[in-house]
Amino acid sequence: MEPFAYTKVRDVRAAVAAGRRGGRFIAGGTTLVDLMRETVERPGTLVDIGALPLTGISPTPGGGVRIGALVRMADAAADPRVRSAFPVVSQALELSASPQLRNMATIGGNIMQRTRCPYFRDVTARCNKRAPGSGCAALDGYNRSHAILGGSEACVATHPSDVAVAFAALEATVHLQGPDGDRSVSFADFLLRPGSTPDREQALRPGELITAVELPALPGPSRSGYLKVRDRQSYEFALTSAAVALSIRGGVIRAAKVAAGGVGTVPWKLPAVEQHLLGKRPSDSLWAEAAQRAADGARPLRHNGFKVELLKRTVERQLRVVGGTR
Ligand code: SF4
């Protein structure tokens, strides 16, 4: 680990000022400390934001829920409002990491976590995300775990978060505070596809701090859930996953929110699947037809072609589970 300075802040304004001076925010530290040990990350100054008052979960006037950026993953998963209104969020959190990590890691840190691409974490490998301009060892290397959607010539790494897939499906909003004040960004715009600058991963301005993630209410009574497919059943990242929320009234699907994980460079919203479901009656054939659209635009690499079919099956199965026809 390289030497670094450490400072602890007590209010958001001081955090933003320290971030503006180039400090890196740290809260649970479950990703950043590992990366510092491996010298993948070498921050000059760590700004400890663990004491900031961003730990609340509160209802919003529109019937949604606002989750503070420093709420621990375990606490968000267990919150009764989250569990009852957004089971897809609770399930995604509980299928992530380990109990020990969920007791430390925060919601803000979770969506900021960096890819598990093994070449990113190997400082001897070519990696445009870690060392811009050095190349991408995954493109001609072993790329079984990499993205089939949203990749570029510069990077094909997947985003590792589970709860971010639920946030993408639900069309969450990220609240930020920075040197120029507060602003909000849709979750779809918060995480960036790699393009030619894979080292730039979030739409954050210098010094900006995530203060909360807001989940909008789903229209009418709804059901939701998260399915994660992985090589082993615990403490493993997704090969594919599906976050699904459906509102069914009068036997007809009135709202559908669907996103996939493990397959995209960012959590992958599936508007073609959603559109196919709207206004129709739930049935096994409907789920199968809709899921056929889940991999539209996929560009598999040498070792991950299996993800195309696996993604369709993951989405179909979770539509069936949430839609109640299994
Ligand atoms: Fe680096 Fe992205 Fe290539 Fe992985 S896929 S080696 S993170 S540039």
GROMACS .gro file of C-alpha atoms and ligand atoms in nm:
model
  334
    1MET     CA    1   0.000   0.000   0.000
    2GLU     CA    2   0.125   0.347  -0.086
    3PRO     CA    3   0.137   0.617   0.184
    4PHE     CA    4  -0.168   0.843   0.203
    5ALA     CA    5  -0.309   1.125   0.416
    6TYR     CA    6  -0.628   1.069   0.618
    7THR     CA    7  -0.888   1.318   0.732
    8LYS     CA    8  -1.228   1.268   0.895
    9VAL     CA    9  -1.511   1.511   0.825
   10ARG     CA   10  -1.820   1.584   1.034
   11ASP     CA   11  -2.047   1.762   0.788
   12VAL     CA   12  -2.129   1.739   0.420
   13ARG     CA   13  -1.992   2.085   0.341
   14ALA     CA   14  -1.648   1.990   0.477
   15ALA     CA   15  -1.661   1.663   0.282
   16VAL     CA   16  -1.738   1.842  -0.042
   17ALA     CA   17  -1.455   2.091   0.021
   18ALA     CA   18  -1.210   1.807   0.085
   19GLY     CA   19  -1.333   1.625  -0.224
   20ARG     CA   20  -1.288   1.940  -0.429
   21ARG     CA   21  -0.924   1.943  -0.321
   22GLY     CA   22  -0.882   1.592  -0.464
   23GLY     CA   23  -0.956   1.376  -0.160
   24ARG     CA   24  -1.118   1.034  -0.210
   25PHE     CA   25  -1.425   0.959  -0.003
   26ILE     CA   26  -1.423   0.645   0.206
   27ALA     CA   27  -1.710   0.503   0.414
   28GLY     CA   28  -1.732   0.125   0.464
   29GLY     CA   29  -1.406   0.085   0.273
   30THR     CA   30  -1.487  -0.269   0.164
   31THR     CA   31  -1.373  -0.210  -0.194
   32LEU     CA   32  -1.133   0.080  -0.173
   33VAL     CA   33  -0.906  -0.063   0.096
   34ASP     CA   34  -0.863  -0.387  -0.100
   35LEU     CA   35  -0.773  -0.192  -0.411
   36MET     CA   36  -0.528   0.024  -0.217
   37ARG     CA   37  -0.358  -0.288  -0.080
   38GLU     CA   38  -0.311  -0.411  -0.435
   39THR     CA   39  -0.196  -0.059  -0.544
   40VAL     CA   40  -0.472  -0.053  -0.804
   41GLU     CA   41  -0.595   0.262  -0.626
   42ARG     CA   42  -0.344   0.514  -0.493
   43PRO     CA   43  -0.534   0.806  -0.342
   44GLY     CA   44  -0.321   1.084  -0.198
   45THR     CA   45  -0.583   1.169   0.065
   46LEU     CA   46  -0.867   0.965   0.209
   47VAL     CA   47  -1.165   1.163   0.335
   48ASP     CA   48  -1.354   0.956   0.591
   49ILE     CA   49  -1.724   1.037   0.552
   50GLY     CA   50  -1.847   0.769   0.793
   51ALA     CA   51  -1.971   1.024   1.050
   52LEU     CA   52  -2.189   1.224   0.810
   53PRO     CA   53  -2.565   1.231   0.882
   54LEU     CA   54  -2.663   1.037   0.570
   55THR     CA   55  -2.794   0.724   0.741
   56GLY     CA   56  -3.170   0.773   0.724
   57ILE     CA   57  -3.436   0.586   0.529
   58SER     CA   58  -3.750   0.794   0.483
   59PRO     CA   59  -4.072   0.788   0.282
   60THR     CA   60  -4.110   1.048   0.007
   61PRO     CA   61  -4.429   1.249  -0.058
   62GLY     CA   62  -4.495   1.055  -0.378
   63GLY     CA   63  -4.498   0.719  -0.200
   64GLY     CA   64  -4.138   0.624  -0.269
   65VAL     CA   65  -3.843   0.577  -0.036
   66ARG     CA   66  -3.524   0.779   0.006
   67ILE     CA   67  -3.220   0.582   0.125
   68GLY     CA   68  -2.928   0.780   0.268
   69ALA     CA   69  -2.594   0.718   0.102
   70LEU     CA   70  -2.438   0.591   0.425
   71VAL     CA   71  -2.710   0.339   0.508
   72ARG     CA   72  -2.542   0.000   0.542
   73MET     CA   73  -2.646  -0.264   0.290
   74ALA     CA   74  -2.776  -0.489   0.568
   75ASP     CA   75  -2.987  -0.208   0.718
   76ALA     CA   76  -3.138  -0.112   0.382
   77ALA     CA   77  -3.224  -0.477   0.310
   78ALA     CA   78  -3.393  -0.515   0.649
   79ASP     CA   79  -3.587  -0.187   0.647
   80PRO     CA   80  -3.962  -0.266   0.661
   81ARG     CA   81  -4.054   0.002   0.404
   82VAL     CA   82  -3.795  -0.125   0.158
   83ARG     CA   83  -3.893  -0.488   0.220
   84SER     CA   84  -4.262  -0.428   0.165
   85ALA     CA   85  -4.257  -0.179  -0.124
   86PHE     CA   86  -3.937  -0.287  -0.302
   87PRO     CA   87  -3.855  -0.653  -0.233
   88VAL     CA   88  -3.639  -0.645  -0.546
   89VAL     CA   89  -3.401  -0.411  -0.359
   90SER     CA   90  -3.392  -0.619  -0.041
   91GLN     CA   91  -3.334  -0.938  -0.238
   92ALA     CA   92  -3.056  -0.785  -0.450
   93LEU     CA   93  -2.880  -0.665  -0.136
   94GLU     CA   94  -2.916  -0.998   0.044
   95LEU     CA   95  -2.775  -1.186  -0.255
   96SER     CA   96  -2.466  -0.963  -0.254
   97ALA     CA   97  -2.129  -1.022  -0.089
   98SER     CA   98  -2.128  -1.177   0.262
   99PRO     CA   99  -2.308  -1.084   0.587
  100GLN     CA  100  -1.987  -0.928   0.720
  101LEU     CA  101  -1.947  -0.710   0.413
  102ARG     CA  102  -2.315  -0.613   0.412
  103ASN     CA  103  -2.275  -0.491   0.771
  104MET     CA  104  -1.994  -0.257   0.662
  105ALA     CA  105  -2.063  -0.152   0.303
  106THR     CA  106  -2.293   0.141   0.229
  107ILE     CA  107  -2.549   0.205  -0.042
  108GLY     CA  108  -2.344   0.492  -0.187
  109GLY     CA  109  -2.028   0.284  -0.185
  110ASN     CA  110  -2.208  -0.009  -0.343
  111ILE     CA  111  -2.302   0.182  -0.655
  112MET     CA  112  -1.952   0.335  -0.668
  113GLN     CA  113  -1.776  -0.003  -0.646
  114ARG     CA  114  -1.534  -0.088  -0.921
  115THR     CA  115  -1.535  -0.379  -1.162
  116ARG     CA  116  -1.421  -0.730  -1.075
  117CYS     CA  117  -1.243  -0.769  -1.410
  118PRO     CA  118  -0.933  -0.965  -1.305
  119TYR     CA  119  -0.708  -0.764  -1.535
  120PHE     CA  120  -0.819  -0.442  -1.366
  121ARG     CA  121  -0.697  -0.584  -1.036
  122ASP     CA  122  -0.368  -0.715  -1.177
  123VAL     CA  123  -0.135  -0.415  -1.194
  124THR     CA  124   0.092  -0.601  -1.440
  125ALA     CA  125  -0.190  -0.635  -1.699
  126ARG     CA  126  -0.297  -0.390  -1.970
  127CYS     CA  127  -0.611  -0.209  -1.857
  128ASN     CA  128  -0.755   0.115  -1.992
  129LYS     CA  129  -0.972   0.157  -1.686
  130ARG     CA  130  -0.678   0.146  -1.442
  131ALA     CA  131  -0.412   0.293  -1.672
  132PRO     CA  132  -0.577   0.489  -1.957
  133GLY     CA  133  -0.421   0.421  -2.296
  134SER     CA  134  -0.250   0.096  -2.192
  135GLY     CA  135  -0.495  -0.131  -2.377
  136CYS     CA  136  -0.744  -0.397  -2.267
  137ALA     CA  137  -0.611  -0.741  -2.179
  138ALA     CA  138  -0.963  -0.883  -2.161
  139LEU     CA  139  -1.043  -0.831  -2.530
  140ASP     CA  140  -0.794  -1.098  -2.639
  141GLY     CA  141  -0.768  -1.266  -2.299
  142TYR     CA  142  -1.006  -1.476  -2.092
  143ASN     CA  143  -1.337  -1.293  -2.100
  144ARG     CA  144  -1.596  -1.539  -1.969
  145SER     CA  145  -1.722  -1.297  -1.702
  146HIS     CA  146  -1.724  -0.987  -1.921
  147ALA     CA  147  -1.997  -0.781  -2.083
  148ILE     CA  148  -2.204  -0.872  -2.388
  149LEU     CA  149  -2.384  -0.537  -2.382
  150GLY     CA  150  -2.247  -0.182  -2.373
  151GLY     CA  151  -1.881  -0.266  -2.432
  152SER     CA  152  -1.639  -0.063  -2.641
  153GLU     CA  153  -1.301  -0.115  -2.804
  154ALA     CA  154  -1.152   0.025  -2.485
  155CYS     CA  155  -1.330  -0.182  -2.216
  156VAL     CA  156  -1.578  -0.468  -2.176
  157ALA     CA  157  -1.589  -0.495  -1.797
  158THR     CA  158  -1.922  -0.555  -1.623
  159HIS     CA  159  -2.054  -0.343  -1.339
  160PRO     CA  160  -2.051  -0.569  -1.031
  161SER     CA  161  -2.333  -0.429  -0.817
  162ASP     CA  162  -2.658  -0.623  -0.766
  163VAL     CA  163  -2.859  -0.347  -0.605
  164ALA     CA  164  -2.764  -0.115  -0.891
  165VAL     CA  165  -2.957  -0.349  -1.121
  166ALA     CA  166  -3.266  -0.306  -0.903
  167PHE     CA  167  -3.211   0.072  -0.899
  168ALA     CA  168  -3.186   0.073  -1.280
  169ALA     CA  169  -3.505  -0.129  -1.316
  170LEU     CA  170  -3.696   0.097  -1.075
  171GLU     CA  171  -3.562   0.416  -1.239
  172ALA     CA  172  -3.412   0.550  -0.920
  173THR     CA  173  -3.269   0.897  -0.873
  174VAL     CA  174  -2.925   0.972  -0.727
  175HIS     CA  175  -2.905   1.284  -0.510
  176LEU     CA  176  -2.572   1.467  -0.504
  177GLN     CA  177  -2.419   1.758  -0.321
  178GLY     CA  178  -2.123   1.943  -0.464
  179PRO     CA  179  -1.940   2.276  -0.459
  180ASP     CA  180  -2.220   2.431  -0.667
  181GLY     CA  181  -2.503   2.295  -0.450
  182ASP     CA  182  -2.747   2.005  -0.474
  183ARG     CA  183  -2.855   1.826  -0.788
  184SER     CA  184  -3.022   1.501  -0.886
  185VAL     CA  185  -2.932   1.258  -1.165
  186SER     CA  186  -3.142   0.973  -1.297
  187PHE     CA  187  -2.980   0.639  -1.225
  188ALA     CA  188  -2.967   0.571  -1.599
  189ASP     CA  189  -2.741   0.873  -1.641
  190PHE     CA  190  -2.534   0.824  -1.326
  191LEU     CA  191  -2.328   0.521  -1.430
  192LEU     CA  192  -2.138   0.575  -1.755
  193ARG     CA  193  -2.069   0.328  -2.034
  194PRO     CA  194  -1.697   0.296  -2.105
  195GLY     CA  195  -1.677   0.448  -2.454
  196SER     CA  196  -1.323   0.574  -2.504
  197THR     CA  197  -1.285   0.678  -2.138
  198PRO     CA  198  -1.349   0.367  -1.924
  199ASP     CA  199  -1.164   0.527  -1.632
  200ARG     CA  200  -1.459   0.769  -1.597
  201GLU     CA  201  -1.737   0.560  -1.443
  202GLN     CA  202  -1.988   0.800  -1.287
  203ALA     CA  203  -2.140   1.135  -1.386
  204LEU     CA  204  -1.985   1.304  -1.085
  205ARG     CA  205  -1.831   1.651  -1.088
  206PRO     CA  206  -1.520   1.728  -0.880
  207GLY     CA  207  -1.601   1.720  -0.511
  208GLU     CA  208  -1.955   1.585  -0.553
  209LEU     CA  209  -2.083   1.347  -0.290
  210ILE     CA  210  -2.374   1.104  -0.315
  211THR     CA  211  -2.621   1.196  -0.041
  212ALA     CA  212  -2.909   0.956  -0.116
  213VAL     CA  213  -3.076   0.724  -0.363
  214GLU     CA  214  -3.448   0.772  -0.413
  215LEU     CA  215  -3.684   0.498  -0.530
  216PRO     CA  216  -4.004   0.623  -0.693
  217ALA     CA  217  -4.331   0.456  -0.608
  218LEU     CA  218  -4.450   0.195  -0.851
  219PRO     CA  219  -4.791   0.270  -1.002
  220GLY     CA  220  -5.052   0.072  -0.811
  221PRO     CA  221  -5.007  -0.257  -0.629
  222SER     CA  222  -4.693  -0.428  -0.747
  223ARG     CA  223  -4.471  -0.729  -0.702
  224SER     CA  224  -4.099  -0.739  -0.752
  225GLY     CA  225  -3.797  -0.963  -0.711
  226TYR     CA  226  -3.435  -1.029  -0.803
  227LEU     CA  227  -3.282  -1.345  -0.949
  228LYS     CA  228  -2.905  -1.393  -0.954
  229VAL     CA  229  -2.734  -1.670  -1.150
  230ARG     CA  230  -2.373  -1.741  -1.054
  231ASP     CA  231  -2.112  -2.014  -1.046
  232ARG     CA  232  -2.172  -2.084  -0.675
  233GLN     CA  233  -2.461  -1.999  -0.450
  234SER     CA  234  -2.293  -1.753  -0.213
  235TYR     CA  235  -2.027  -1.484  -0.210
  236GLU     CA  236  -2.003  -1.468  -0.587
  237PHE     CA  237  -2.078  -1.213  -0.856
  238ALA     CA  238  -2.353  -1.258  -1.114
  239LEU     CA  239  -2.307  -1.426  -1.448
  240THR     CA  240  -2.654  -1.295  -1.521
  241SER     CA  241  -2.926  -1.146  -1.307
  242ALA     CA  242  -3.273  -1.001  -1.350
  243ALA     CA  243  -3.455  -0.733  -1.151
  244VAL     CA  244  -3.827  -0.735  -1.224
  245ALA     CA  245  -4.116  -0.526  -1.093
  246LEU     CA  246  -4.469  -0.567  -1.227
  247SER     CA  247  -4.796  -0.396  -1.154
  248ILE     CA  248  -5.091  -0.613  -1.258
  249ARG     CA  249  -5.447  -0.482  -1.223
  250GLY     CA  250  -5.763  -0.635  -1.362
  251GLY     CA  251  -5.556  -0.922  -1.495
  252VAL     CA  252  -5.352  -0.687  -1.717
  253ILE     CA  253  -4.991  -0.569  -1.684
  254ARG     CA  254  -5.009  -0.194  -1.623
  255ALA     CA  255  -4.641  -0.130  -1.545
  256ALA     CA  256  -4.324  -0.332  -1.604
  257LYS     CA  257  -3.973  -0.245  -1.483
  258VAL     CA  258  -3.699  -0.484  -1.591
  259ALA     CA  259  -3.319  -0.468  -1.587
  260ALA     CA  260  -3.035  -0.719  -1.613
  261GLY     CA  261  -2.702  -0.754  -1.437
  262GLY     CA  262  -2.379  -0.942  -1.506
  263VAL     CA  263  -2.410  -0.877  -1.877
  264GLY     CA  264  -2.359  -0.504  -1.930
  265THR     CA  265  -2.089  -0.248  -1.868
  266VAL     CA  266  -2.359  -0.079  -1.661
  267PRO     CA  267  -2.680  -0.229  -1.516
  268TRP     CA  268  -2.881  -0.296  -1.829
  269LYS     CA  269  -3.235  -0.166  -1.854
  270LEU     CA  270  -3.454  -0.375  -2.088
  271PRO     CA  271  -3.711  -0.139  -2.247
  272ALA     CA  272  -3.798  -0.383  -2.529
  273VAL     CA  273  -3.895  -0.644  -2.269
  274GLU     CA  274  -4.096  -0.390  -2.072
  275GLN     CA  275  -4.280  -0.265  -2.381
  276HIS     CA  276  -4.374  -0.616  -2.487
  277LEU     CA  277  -4.540  -0.680  -2.151
  278LEU     CA  278  -4.750  -0.365  -2.120
  279GLY     CA  279  -5.125  -0.405  -2.162
  280LYS     CA  280  -5.109  -0.784  -2.188
  281ARG     CA  281  -5.233  -1.065  -1.969
  282PRO     CA  282  -4.972  -1.269  -1.780
  283SER     CA  283  -4.900  -1.610  -1.927
  284ASP     CA  284  -4.605  -1.842  -1.968
  285SER     CA  285  -4.595  -1.770  -2.340
  286LEU     CA  286  -4.589  -1.394  -2.275
  287TRP     CA  287  -4.289  -1.425  -2.043
  288ALA     CA  288  -4.105  -1.634  -2.300
  289GLU     CA  289  -4.181  -1.394  -2.585
  290ALA     CA  290  -4.074  -1.091  -2.383
  291ALA     CA  291  -3.753  -1.256  -2.262
  292GLN     CA  292  -3.650  -1.324  -2.622
  293ARG     CA  293  -3.587  -0.948  -2.643
  294ALA     CA  294  -3.356  -0.938  -2.339
  295ALA     CA  295  -3.033  -0.982  -2.534
  296ASP     CA  296  -3.114  -0.745  -2.821
  297GLY     CA  297  -2.791  -0.584  -2.939
  298ALA     CA  298  -2.565  -0.830  -2.754
  299ARG     CA  299  -2.209  -0.866  -2.882
  300PRO     CA  300  -2.058  -1.171  -2.712
  301LEU     CA  301  -1.682  -1.214  -2.680
  302ARG     CA  302  -1.480  -1.531  -2.732
  303HIS     CA  303  -1.563  -1.695  -2.398
  304ASN     CA  304  -1.899  -1.551  -2.294
  305GLY     CA  305  -2.139  -1.643  -2.575
  306PHE     CA  306  -2.330  -1.856  -2.323
  307LYS     CA  307  -2.453  -1.538  -2.156
  308VAL     CA  308  -2.690  -1.460  -2.443
  309GLU     CA  309  -2.911  -1.764  -2.383
  310LEU     CA  310  -2.855  -1.753  -2.006
  311LEU     CA  311  -2.975  -1.393  -1.994
  312LYS     CA  312  -3.297  -1.475  -2.180
  313ARG     CA  313  -3.366  -1.770  -1.950
  314THR     CA  314  -3.288  -1.564  -1.638
  315VAL     CA  315  -3.531  -1.291  -1.742
  316GLU     CA  316  -3.802  -1.540  -1.841
  317ARG     CA  317  -3.777  -1.724  -1.512
  318GLN     CA  318  -3.794  -1.408  -1.304
  319LEU     CA  319  -4.087  -1.271  -1.503
  320ARG     CA  320  -4.267  -1.598  -1.431
  321VAL     CA  321  -4.184  -1.582  -1.059
  322VAL     CA  322  -4.287  -1.218  -1.015
  323GLY     CA  323  -4.582  -1.246  -1.252
  324GLY     CA  324  -4.723  -1.534  -1.052
  325THR     CA  325  -4.763  -1.802  -1.318
  326ARG     CA  326  -4.486  -2.034  -1.207
  327SF4    FE1  327  -0.944  -0.308  -1.796
  327SF4    FE2  328  -1.194  -0.293  -1.884
  327SF4    FE3  329  -1.019  -0.428  -2.025
  327SF4    FE4  330  -1.096  -0.522  -1.786
  327SF4     S1  331  -1.224  -0.501  -1.965
  327SF4     S2  332  -0.887  -0.512  -1.868
  327SF4     S3  333  -1.132  -0.331  -1.675
  327SF4     S4  334  -1.011  -0.208  -1.983
   0.00000   0.00000   0.00000
